[in-house]
mmCIF file of C-alpha atoms and ligand atoms in Angstrom:
data_model
loop_
_atom_site.group_PDB
_atom_site.id
_atom_site.type_symbol
_atom_site.label_atom_id
_atom_site.label_comp_id
_atom_site.label_asym_id
_atom_site.label_seq_id
_atom_site.Cartn_x
_atom_site.Cartn_y
_atom_site.Cartn_z
ATOM 1 C CA MET A 14 -11.726 -13.385 18.716
ATOM 2 C CA SER A 15 -9.876 -16.372 17.038
ATOM 3 C CA ALA A 16 -6.495 -17.241 16.704
ATOM 4 C CA THR A 17 -7.025 -18.552 12.807
ATOM 5 C CA GLY A 18 -9.217 -15.497 12.223
ATOM 6 C CA SER A 19 -11.776 -18.111 10.211
ATOM 7 C CA ASP A 20 -14.697 -16.142 11.208
ATOM 8 C CA LEU A 21 -13.391 -12.907 9.998
ATOM 9 C CA VAL A 22 -12.089 -13.928 6.588
ATOM 10 C CA THR A 23 -14.967 -14.514 3.962
ATOM 11 C CA THR A 24 -15.084 -14.137 -0.038
ATOM 12 C CA ASP A 25 -18.781 -13.269 0.493
ATOM 13 C CA ILE A 26 -19.064 -9.422 -1.200
ATOM 14 C CA ASP A 27 -22.735 -9.056 0.331
ATOM 15 C CA ARG A 28 -21.313 -9.534 3.927
ATOM 16 C CA ALA A 29 -18.064 -7.152 3.128
ATOM 17 C CA VAL A 30 -20.827 -4.419 1.809
ATOM 18 C CA ALA A 31 -23.048 -4.755 4.740
ATOM 19 C CA ARG A 32 -19.856 -4.484 7.248
ATOM 20 C CA LEU A 33 -18.785 -1.061 5.402
ATOM 21 C CA ASP A 34 -22.262 -0.012 5.292
ATOM 22 C CA ALA A 35 -22.783 -0.376 9.074
ATOM 23 C CA GLY A 36 -19.878 1.560 10.073
ATOM 24 C CA GLY A 37 -17.263 -1.596 10.176
ATOM 25 C CA VAL A 38 -13.789 -1.880 8.524
ATOM 26 C CA VAL A 39 -13.474 -4.583 5.983
ATOM 27 C CA ALA A 40 -9.736 -5.591 4.875
ATOM 28 C CA ILE A 41 -9.922 -5.512 1.203
ATOM 29 C CA PRO A 42 -7.732 -7.318 -1.603
ATOM 30 C CA THR A 43 -6.455 -4.807 -4.149
ATOM 31 C CA GLU A 44 -3.864 -5.554 -7.345
ATOM 32 C CA THR A 45 -1.042 -4.240 -4.847
ATOM 33 C CA VAL A 46 -1.576 -4.907 -1.031
ATOM 34 C CA TYR A 47 -4.335 -5.627 0.617
ATOM 35 C CA GLY A 48 -6.124 -2.364 2.334
ATOM 36 C CA LEU A 49 -7.960 -1.702 5.368
ATOM 37 C CA ALA A 50 -11.061 -0.097 4.275
ATOM 38 C CA ALA A 51 -13.919 2.006 5.905
ATOM 39 C CA LEU A 52 -16.402 4.572 4.245
ATOM 40 C CA ALA A 53 -14.944 8.014 3.197
ATOM 41 C CA ASP A 54 -17.395 9.925 4.614
ATOM 42 C CA ARG A 55 -17.882 8.326 7.849
ATOM 43 C CA PRO A 56 -15.413 9.847 10.588
ATOM 44 C CA ASP A 57 -16.442 7.358 12.966
ATOM 45 C CA ALA A 58 -15.442 4.383 11.081
ATOM 46 C CA ILE A 59 -12.056 6.126 9.865
ATOM 47 C CA ARG A 60 -11.396 6.771 12.885
ATOM 48 C CA ARG A 61 -11.606 3.133 14.185
ATOM 49 C CA MET A 62 -9.451 2.118 11.007
ATOM 50 C CA TYR A 63 -6.913 4.403 12.396
ATOM 51 C CA ALA A 64 -6.810 2.961 15.284
ATOM 52 C CA ILE A 65 -6.547 -0.952 14.578
ATOM 53 C CA LYS A 66 -3.575 0.183 12.366
ATOM 54 C CA GLY A 67 -2.070 2.069 15.249
ATOM 55 C CA ARG A 68 -1.447 5.577 12.397
ATOM 56 C CA PRO A 69 -1.143 8.811 13.191
ATOM 57 C CA THR A 70 -4.691 10.468 12.668
ATOM 58 C CA ASP A 71 -2.582 13.409 10.542
ATOM 59 C CA HIS A 72 -1.682 10.953 8.156
ATOM 60 C CA PRO A 73 -3.672 10.793 5.296
ATOM 61 C CA SER A 74 -5.276 7.937 2.976
ATOM 62 C CA ILE A 75 -6.137 6.975 -0.366
ATOM 63 C CA VAL A 76 -9.836 7.259 -0.914
ATOM 64 C CA HIS A 77 -10.442 3.995 -3.655
ATOM 65 C CA VAL A 78 -13.648 4.487 -6.067
ATOM 66 C CA ALA A 79 -15.302 2.253 -8.679
ATOM 67 C CA ASP A 80 -14.338 3.894 -11.818
ATOM 68 C CA VAL A 81 -13.163 7.563 -13.390
ATOM 69 C CA ASP A 82 -17.219 8.363 -13.189
ATOM 70 C CA HIS A 83 -16.947 8.131 -9.703
ATOM 71 C CA VAL A 84 -14.292 10.680 -8.572
ATOM 72 C CA HIS A 85 -16.451 13.713 -8.918
ATOM 73 C CA GLU A 86 -17.646 13.933 -5.045
ATOM 74 C CA TRP A 87 -14.123 12.984 -3.196
ATOM 75 C CA ALA A 88 -11.817 14.674 -5.541
ATOM 76 C CA VAL A 89 -11.470 17.477 -9.010
ATOM 77 C CA LEU A 90 -10.124 15.622 -11.309
ATOM 78 C CA PRO A 91 -8.484 18.783 -13.914
ATOM 79 C CA ASP A 92 -8.467 18.234 -17.756
ATOM 80 C CA GLY A 93 -5.074 17.826 -18.603
ATOM 81 C CA ARG A 94 -2.342 15.599 -17.261
ATOM 82 C CA ALA A 95 -4.110 13.956 -14.310
ATOM 83 C CA THR A 96 -7.359 13.022 -16.971
ATOM 84 C CA ILE A 97 -4.380 11.415 -18.870
ATOM 85 C CA LEU A 98 -3.416 9.650 -16.330
ATOM 86 C CA ALA A 99 -6.667 8.321 -14.465
ATOM 87 C CA THR A 100 -7.762 7.254 -18.351
ATOM 88 C CA ALA A 101 -4.513 5.443 -19.065
ATOM 89 C CA CYS A 102 -3.817 3.873 -15.819
ATOM 90 C CA TRP A 103 -7.156 2.796 -14.063
ATOM 91 C CA PRO A 104 -7.844 0.492 -12.827
ATOM 92 C CA GLY A 105 -4.342 0.074 -11.952
ATOM 93 C CA PRO A 106 -1.511 0.648 -9.531
ATOM 94 C CA LEU A 107 -1.702 4.562 -9.822
ATOM 95 C CA THR A 108 -2.840 6.748 -6.881
ATOM 96 C CA LEU A 109 -3.187 10.993 -7.776
ATOM 97 C CA LEU A 110 -3.274 13.586 -5.618
ATOM 98 C CA LEU A 111 -5.526 15.868 -6.172
ATOM 99 C CA ALA A 112 -7.697 19.134 -4.745
ATOM 100 C CA ARG A 113 -10.396 17.522 -2.515
ATOM 101 C CA GLY A 114 -14.011 17.000 -2.861
ATOM 102 C CA PRO A 115 -16.888 17.748 -0.916
ATOM 103 C CA ARG A 116 -17.455 14.506 0.694
ATOM 104 C CA VAL A 117 -14.704 13.218 1.865
ATOM 105 C CA ALA A 118 -14.336 13.305 5.605
ATOM 106 C CA ASP A 119 -11.566 15.255 7.011
ATOM 107 C CA GLU A 120 -9.930 12.310 8.783
ATOM 108 C CA VAL A 121 -9.319 10.965 5.476
ATOM 109 C CA THR A 122 -7.046 13.860 4.501
ATOM 110 C CA GLY A 123 -5.439 14.984 7.846
ATOM 111 C CA GLY A 124 -7.293 17.927 7.566
ATOM 112 C CA ARG A 125 -5.118 18.492 4.066
ATOM 113 C CA PRO A 126 -6.682 20.386 0.818
ATOM 114 C CA THR A 127 -5.413 17.450 -1.260
ATOM 115 C CA VAL A 128 -6.840 13.505 -1.611
ATOM 116 C CA GLY A 129 -5.326 10.956 -2.601
ATOM 117 C CA ILE A 130 -7.736 8.757 -4.848
ATOM 118 C CA ARG A 131 -7.293 5.383 -7.416
ATOM 119 C CA VAL A 132 -9.398 2.973 -8.948
ATOM 120 C CA PRO A 133 -8.220 -0.454 -7.822
ATOM 121 C CA ALA A 134 -7.733 -3.082 -10.281
ATOM 122 C CA HIS A 135 -9.139 -6.496 -8.529
ATOM 123 C CA PRO A 136 -12.357 -8.285 -9.271
ATOM 124 C CA MET A 137 -13.863 -8.538 -5.960
ATOM 125 C CA THR A 138 -12.907 -4.966 -4.944
ATOM 126 C CA ASN A 139 -14.261 -3.246 -8.015
ATOM 127 C CA ALA A 140 -17.370 -5.345 -7.399
ATOM 128 C CA LEU A 141 -17.583 -4.422 -3.799
ATOM 129 C CA LEU A 142 -17.379 -0.953 -4.864
ATOM 130 C CA ARG A 143 -19.476 -0.557 -7.395
ATOM 131 C CA ARG A 144 -22.342 -2.161 -4.917
ATOM 132 C CA LEU A 145 -21.305 0.819 -2.567
ATOM 133 C CA ASP A 146 -22.885 4.357 -3.306
ATOM 134 C CA GLY A 147 -19.651 5.501 -1.982
ATOM 135 C CA ALA A 148 -16.368 5.154 -1.865
ATOM 136 C CA VAL A 149 -13.376 3.490 0.859
ATOM 137 C CA ALA A 150 -10.448 5.061 2.353
ATOM 138 C CA ALA A 151 -7.842 2.207 2.876
ATOM 139 C CA PRO A 152 -3.896 1.981 3.420
ATOM 140 C CA SER A 153 -2.390 -0.909 3.619
ATOM 141 C CA ALA A 154 -4.048 -3.550 6.086
ATOM 142 C CA ASN A 155 -0.586 -3.924 8.598
ATOM 143 C CA ARG A 156 0.389 -1.835 11.986
ATOM 144 C CA PHE A 157 2.023 1.103 10.946
ATOM 145 C CA GLY A 158 5.352 1.188 10.032
ATOM 146 C CA GLN A 159 5.563 -2.763 9.440
ATOM 147 C CA VAL A 160 5.573 -5.037 6.351
ATOM 148 C CA SER A 161 2.488 -4.626 3.858
ATOM 149 C CA PRO A 162 0.091 -7.502 3.571
ATOM 150 C CA THR A 163 -0.689 -9.445 0.397
ATOM 151 C CA THR A 164 -2.841 -12.454 1.267
ATOM 152 C CA ALA A 165 -5.530 -12.204 3.506
ATOM 153 C CA ALA A 166 -3.134 -14.710 5.954
ATOM 154 C CA HIS A 167 -1.373 -11.841 6.164
ATOM 155 C CA VAL A 168 -3.563 -9.469 7.502
ATOM 156 C CA VAL A 169 -5.037 -12.234 9.717
ATOM 157 C CA ALA A 170 -1.576 -12.484 11.638
ATOM 158 C CA ASP A 171 -1.323 -8.865 11.468
ATOM 159 C CA LEU A 172 -4.761 -7.419 12.387
ATOM 160 C CA GLY A 173 -6.740 -10.475 13.203
ATOM 161 C CA ASP A 174 -6.810 -10.158 17.134
ATOM 162 C CA LEU A 175 -7.971 -6.320 16.607
ATOM 163 C CA LEU A 176 -10.752 -6.996 14.322
ATOM 164 C CA ASP A 177 -14.116 -7.865 15.507
ATOM 165 C CA PRO A 178 -15.961 -10.640 13.602
ATOM 166 C CA GLU A 179 -19.528 -9.153 14.545
ATOM 167 C CA ARG A 180 -18.987 -5.824 12.577
ATOM 168 C CA ASP A 181 -15.300 -6.044 10.336
ATOM 169 C CA ALA A 182 -14.376 -8.776 7.596
ATOM 170 C CA ILE A 183 -11.339 -9.903 5.760
ATOM 171 C CA LEU A 184 -12.239 -10.259 2.075
ATOM 172 C CA ASP A 185 -9.949 -12.974 0.844
ATOM 173 C CA GLY A 186 -9.188 -12.178 -2.722
ATOM 174 C CA GLY A 187 -6.010 -14.726 -3.221
ATOM 175 C CA PRO A 188 -2.655 -13.307 -3.243
ATOM 176 C CA CYS A 189 -2.232 -9.798 -4.597
ATOM 177 C CA PRO A 190 -0.965 -9.864 -8.305
ATOM 178 C CA VAL A 191 1.549 -6.708 -8.458
ATOM 179 C CA GLY A 192 2.474 -6.811 -4.694
ATOM 180 C CA ILE A 193 3.731 -3.241 -3.964
ATOM 181 C CA GLU A 194 1.736 -0.245 -3.282
ATOM 182 C CA SER A 195 0.356 2.162 -6.105
ATOM 183 C CA THR A 196 2.617 4.731 -7.369
ATOM 184 C CA ILE A 197 1.338 8.353 -5.904
ATOM 185 C CA ILE A 198 1.838 11.164 -8.527
ATOM 186 C CA ASP A 199 0.608 14.835 -7.472
ATOM 187 C CA CYS A 200 -0.828 16.169 -9.885
ATOM 188 C CA THR A 201 -1.490 19.456 -7.832
ATOM 189 C CA VAL A 202 1.903 20.817 -9.046
ATOM 190 C CA ALA A 203 3.385 21.390 -11.977
ATOM 191 C CA PRO A 204 5.678 19.387 -13.169
ATOM 192 C CA PRO A 205 3.727 16.875 -11.443
ATOM 193 C CA GLN A 206 5.618 15.278 -8.468
ATOM 194 C CA VAL A 207 6.551 11.340 -7.628
ATOM 195 C CA LEU A 208 5.027 11.172 -4.010
ATOM 196 C CA ARG A 209 6.405 7.318 -4.159
ATOM 197 C CA PRO A 210 7.651 5.218 -6.458
ATOM 198 C CA GLY A 211 5.032 1.874 -7.367
ATOM 199 C CA GLY A 212 3.561 -0.547 -9.446
ATOM 200 C CA ILE A 213 3.670 1.413 -12.634
ATOM 201 C CA PRO A 214 6.995 2.504 -13.206
ATOM 202 C CA THR A 215 7.331 6.337 -13.042
ATOM 203 C CA GLU A 216 9.036 5.818 -16.505
ATOM 204 C CA ASP A 217 5.844 4.735 -17.942
ATOM 205 C CA VAL A 218 4.226 8.149 -16.499
ATOM 206 C CA GLU A 219 6.687 10.099 -17.751
ATOM 207 C CA ARG A 220 5.958 8.902 -21.194
ATOM 208 C CA LEU A 221 2.350 9.238 -20.595
ATOM 209 C CA LEU A 222 2.913 12.877 -20.309
ATOM 210 C CA ASP A 223 5.563 13.705 -22.546
ATOM 211 C CA GLY A 224 7.631 15.202 -20.056
ATOM 212 C CA ALA A 225 9.503 14.673 -17.047
ATOM 213 C CA LEU A 226 8.081 14.314 -13.504
ATOM 214 C CA ALA A 227 9.560 16.217 -10.336
ATOM 215 C CA PRO A 228 10.689 14.388 -7.525
ATOM 216 C CA ALA A 229 9.326 15.174 -4.100
ATOM 217 C CA ALA A 230 9.900 18.156 -2.590
ATOM 218 C CA GLY A 231 8.931 19.864 0.547
ATOM 219 C CA PRO A 232 7.480 18.630 3.901
ATOM 220 C CA VAL A 233 7.639 15.001 3.782
ATOM 221 C CA ARG A 234 3.757 14.590 2.838
ATOM 222 C CA ALA A 235 3.520 10.751 2.350
ATOM 223 C CA ALA A 236 3.861 7.910 4.857
ATOM 224 C CA GLY A 237 6.108 5.597 2.840
ATOM 225 C CA MET A 238 8.610 9.116 2.701
ATOM 226 C CA LEU A 239 9.612 8.209 6.246
ATOM 227 C CA ALA A 240 12.992 6.833 6.550
ATOM 228 C CA SER A 241 11.979 3.509 8.436
ATOM 229 C CA HIS A 242 9.199 1.804 7.130
ATOM 230 C CA TYR A 243 8.104 -2.024 5.689
ATOM 231 C CA ALA A 244 10.335 -3.132 8.333
ATOM 232 C CA PRO A 245 10.531 -6.629 9.215
ATOM 233 C CA ARG A 246 11.771 -7.825 12.665
ATOM 234 C CA CYS A 247 14.909 -9.096 11.282
ATOM 235 C CA ARG A 248 17.930 -6.635 10.203
ATOM 236 C CA VAL A 249 17.886 -5.780 6.754
ATOM 237 C CA HIS A 250 21.325 -4.876 4.784
ATOM 238 C CA LEU A 251 21.776 -4.006 0.938
ATOM 239 C CA ALA A 252 23.905 -5.274 -1.426
ATOM 240 C CA THR A 253 24.525 -3.936 -4.860
ATOM 241 C CA ASP A 254 25.575 -7.551 -6.465
ATOM 242 C CA ARG A 255 25.167 -10.960 -5.547
ATOM 243 C CA ALA A 256 29.288 -11.504 -4.661
ATOM 244 C CA ALA A 257 28.675 -8.438 -2.088
ATOM 245 C CA ALA A 258 25.772 -10.306 -0.691
ATOM 246 C CA ASP A 259 27.487 -13.348 -0.269
ATOM 247 C CA ALA A 260 30.517 -11.684 1.344
ATOM 248 C CA THR A 261 27.850 -9.670 3.997
ATOM 249 C CA GLN A 262 26.256 -13.195 4.769
ATOM 250 C CA GLN A 263 29.618 -15.001 5.063
ATOM 251 C CA ARG A 264 30.988 -12.102 7.603
ATOM 252 C CA ILE A 265 27.786 -11.660 9.752
ATOM 253 C CA GLY A 266 27.564 -15.724 9.792
ATOM 254 C CA ALA A 267 30.558 -15.863 11.150
ATOM 255 C CA ALA A 268 29.330 -13.870 13.839
ATOM 256 C CA GLY A 269 27.061 -16.539 15.128
ATOM 257 C CA ARG A 270 23.991 -14.766 13.497
ATOM 258 C CA ALA A 271 20.986 -16.618 11.329
ATOM 259 C CA VAL A 272 21.514 -15.057 7.974
ATOM 260 C CA GLY A 273 19.744 -15.478 4.292
ATOM 261 C CA VAL A 274 20.328 -13.750 1.326
ATOM 262 C CA LEU A 275 17.421 -12.825 -1.277
ATOM 263 C CA ASP A 276 18.196 -12.428 -4.828
ATOM 264 C CA ARG A 277 15.255 -12.345 -6.919
ATOM 265 C CA THR A 278 17.269 -9.900 -9.243
ATOM 266 C CA ASP A 279 16.894 -11.855 -12.672
ATOM 267 C CA ASP A 280 12.853 -11.293 -12.551
ATOM 268 C CA LEU A 281 11.917 -8.008 -11.368
ATOM 269 C CA VAL A 282 7.873 -8.815 -11.848
ATOM 270 C CA ALA A 283 8.179 -11.697 -9.690
ATOM 271 C CA ALA A 284 10.737 -9.977 -7.331
ATOM 272 C CA THR A 285 7.836 -7.232 -6.571
ATOM 273 C CA ARG A 286 5.090 -9.867 -6.658
ATOM 274 C CA HIS A 287 7.104 -11.727 -3.528
ATOM 275 C CA LEU A 288 8.646 -8.883 -1.836
ATOM 276 C CA TYR A 289 6.590 -8.381 1.330
ATOM 277 C CA ALA A 290 6.428 -12.128 1.708
ATOM 278 C CA ASP A 291 9.599 -12.557 1.474
ATOM 279 C CA LEU A 292 10.089 -10.374 4.138
ATOM 280 C CA ARG A 293 7.924 -11.693 6.307
ATOM 281 C CA ASP A 294 9.129 -15.475 5.343
ATOM 282 C CA ALA A 295 12.763 -14.111 6.884
ATOM 283 C CA ASP A 296 10.948 -13.506 10.194
ATOM 284 C CA ARG A 297 9.068 -16.872 10.449
ATOM 285 C CA ARG A 298 12.158 -18.690 9.623
ATOM 286 C CA GLY A 299 13.736 -17.039 12.593
ATOM 287 C CA LEU A 300 16.435 -14.514 10.622
ATOM 288 C CA ASP A 301 18.396 -12.342 12.751
ATOM 289 C CA ASP A 302 19.721 -10.918 8.944
ATOM 290 C CA LEU A 303 18.553 -10.781 5.698
ATOM 291 C CA VAL A 304 21.248 -9.461 3.226
ATOM 292 C CA VAL A 305 18.951 -8.401 -0.003
ATOM 293 C CA VAL A 306 20.206 -7.427 -3.664
ATOM 294 C CA LEU A 307 19.448 -4.493 -4.810
ATOM 295 C CA PRO A 308 18.196 -4.192 -8.238
ATOM 296 C CA PRO A 309 19.098 -1.775 -10.654
ATOM 297 C CA PRO A 310 17.177 2.067 -10.435
ATOM 298 C CA ALA A 311 14.566 1.538 -13.424
ATOM 299 C CA GLY A 312 11.316 0.416 -14.136
ATOM 300 C CA LEU A 313 9.888 -1.526 -11.172
ATOM 301 C CA GLY A 314 13.535 -1.195 -9.668
ATOM 302 C CA HIS A 315 12.588 2.299 -8.678
ATOM 303 C CA ALA A 316 9.857 0.683 -6.127
ATOM 304 C CA LEU A 317 11.808 -2.042 -4.797
ATOM 305 C CA ARG A 318 14.657 0.278 -4.180
ATOM 306 C CA ASP A 319 12.659 2.430 -1.957
ATOM 307 C CA ARG A 320 11.196 -0.575 0.065
ATOM 308 C CA LEU A 321 13.641 -2.142 0.616
ATOM 309 C CA THR A 322 16.383 1.258 1.505
ATOM 310 C CA LYS A 323 13.417 1.806 4.062
ATOM 311 C CA ALA A 324 13.312 -1.830 5.312
ATOM 312 C CA ALA A 325 16.882 -1.173 6.284
ATOM 313 C CA ALA A 326 16.709 2.142 7.766
ATOM 314 C CA ASP A 327 17.366 2.334 11.256
ATOM 315 C CA ARG A 328 14.317 1.883 13.527
ATOM 316 C CA PRO A 329 13.373 4.930 15.917
ATOM 317 C CA GLY A 330 13.595 2.911 19.701
HETATM 318 O O1 TXA B 12 -1.716 0.041 -3.151
HETATM 319 C C1 TXA B 12 -1.772 1.271 -2.219
HETATM 320 O O2 TXA B 12 -1.891 2.357 -2.692
HETATM 321 C C2 TXA B 12 -2.447 0.898 -1.419
HETATM 322 C C3 TXA B 12 -3.739 0.173 -1.692
HETATM 323 C C4 TXA B 12 -4.365 -0.535 0.017
HETATM 324 O O3 TXA B 12 -4.889 0.855 -2.617
HETATM 325 N N1 TXA B 12 -2.584 1.733 -0.105
HETATM 326 C C5 TXA B 12 -1.507 2.186 0.620
HETATM 327 O O4 TXA B 12 -2.027 3.353 1.439
HETATM 328 O O5 TXA B 12 -0.602 1.752 0.236
HETATM 329 P P1 TXA B 12 -1.232 3.690 2.620
HETATM 330 O O6 TXA B 12 -1.870 4.815 3.573
HETATM 331 O O7 TXA B 12 -0.240 2.641 2.945
HETATM 332 O O8 TXA B 12 -0.212 4.734 1.810
HETATM 333 C C6 TXA B 12 -0.653 5.694 1.097
HETATM 334 C C7 TXA B 12 0.271 7.127 1.139
HETATM 335 C C8 TXA B 12 0.900 7.449 2.286
HETATM 336 O O9 TXA B 12 2.288 7.826 2.357
HETATM 337 C C9 TXA B 12 0.116 8.727 2.381
HETATM 338 O O10 TXA B 12 0.533 9.642 3.520
HETATM 339 C C10 TXA B 12 0.066 9.257 1.265
HETATM 340 O O11 TXA B 12 -0.436 8.124 0.412
HETATM 341 N N2 TXA B 12 -0.992 10.015 0.958
HETATM 342 C C11 TXA B 12 -2.524 9.804 0.913
HETATM 343 N N3 TXA B 12 -2.982 10.760 1.075
HETATM 344 C C12 TXA B 12 -2.405 12.023 0.542
HETATM 345 C C13 TXA B 12 -2.429 13.528 0.524
HETATM 346 N N4 TXA B 12 -3.601 13.982 0.688
HETATM 347 N N5 TXA B 12 -1.243 14.182 0.696
HETATM 348 C C14 TXA B 12 0.113 13.599 0.712
HETATM 349 N N6 TXA B 12 0.123 12.015 0.371
HETATM 350 C C15 TXA B 12 -1.035 11.484 1.138
HETATM 351 MG MG1 MG B 13 1.044 1.433 4.365
#
């Protein structure tokens, strides 16, 4: 397998469809982050996708379908709140947790009675999904626990050596415009719960539902809810404002460590779009430490604070 990944990367949707149909694994562009896709009713392909990602097999993955009319084989979309959200937000960065349908492989849900499902908004992946007589299960296309990819080059860097150019592919759809994962809403409980803040602000979801959402409760159900996740190699420190960040930078720098500051609080759309590239860039620059200014907890600020808090959390080992 090549170090450049050039034999994996393609813009040819026909090739991507053929690889999936043959049971291969294909990295797909979405509006949020790149996903690592396998057919959602092919246990062998799903198991291999999990092995490439290094992800525990009991961890569920999101099923991606072409449009709302394709949901029924994979999940039960009840009238009412779930349908309101699906109609208003799809295609887009919202995942609904629903009761699972008959066609979804156990390997996708980790044996749960529920399935996370969404219609992504990326023209290439939508064309691919329309061409498949099925759906794909796709977690983010990074090694488990590490920083999510928002370009095909990120996927090559993370997984290029683990994918097989004869069986797999990386579909290059350019940089992901949203840049952070979908918002996940559990619609199997009342009131619905936010399992993960993401690309659609929870305030927008509450407005659509005319009512408040509950925070996630019960056992940890989403990988993003583990304490440490989305973590670059360098240590991430959080600051409440720029002055505090500069003071922390000075203190760490005085100890002889290479330290940078990341402050995009003036534009949260850009902060979200560039978050993962910024974290990767800190590693590329050889920083030991990165001090990040947290945005306020509103709109996209919820998702940014969630990812940054997890990137800064103590890691096992
Ligand atoms: O934007 C996104 O959601 C991206 C793109 C590729 O679609 N996907 C993504 O997948 O972020 P992943 O696997 O990295 O994160 C999905 C999260 C995990 O935390 C998983 O535990 C949770 O969704 N999840 C999926 N199905 C679930 C289920 N049935 N019950 C509880 N949590 C579930
Ligand atoms: Mg992920």
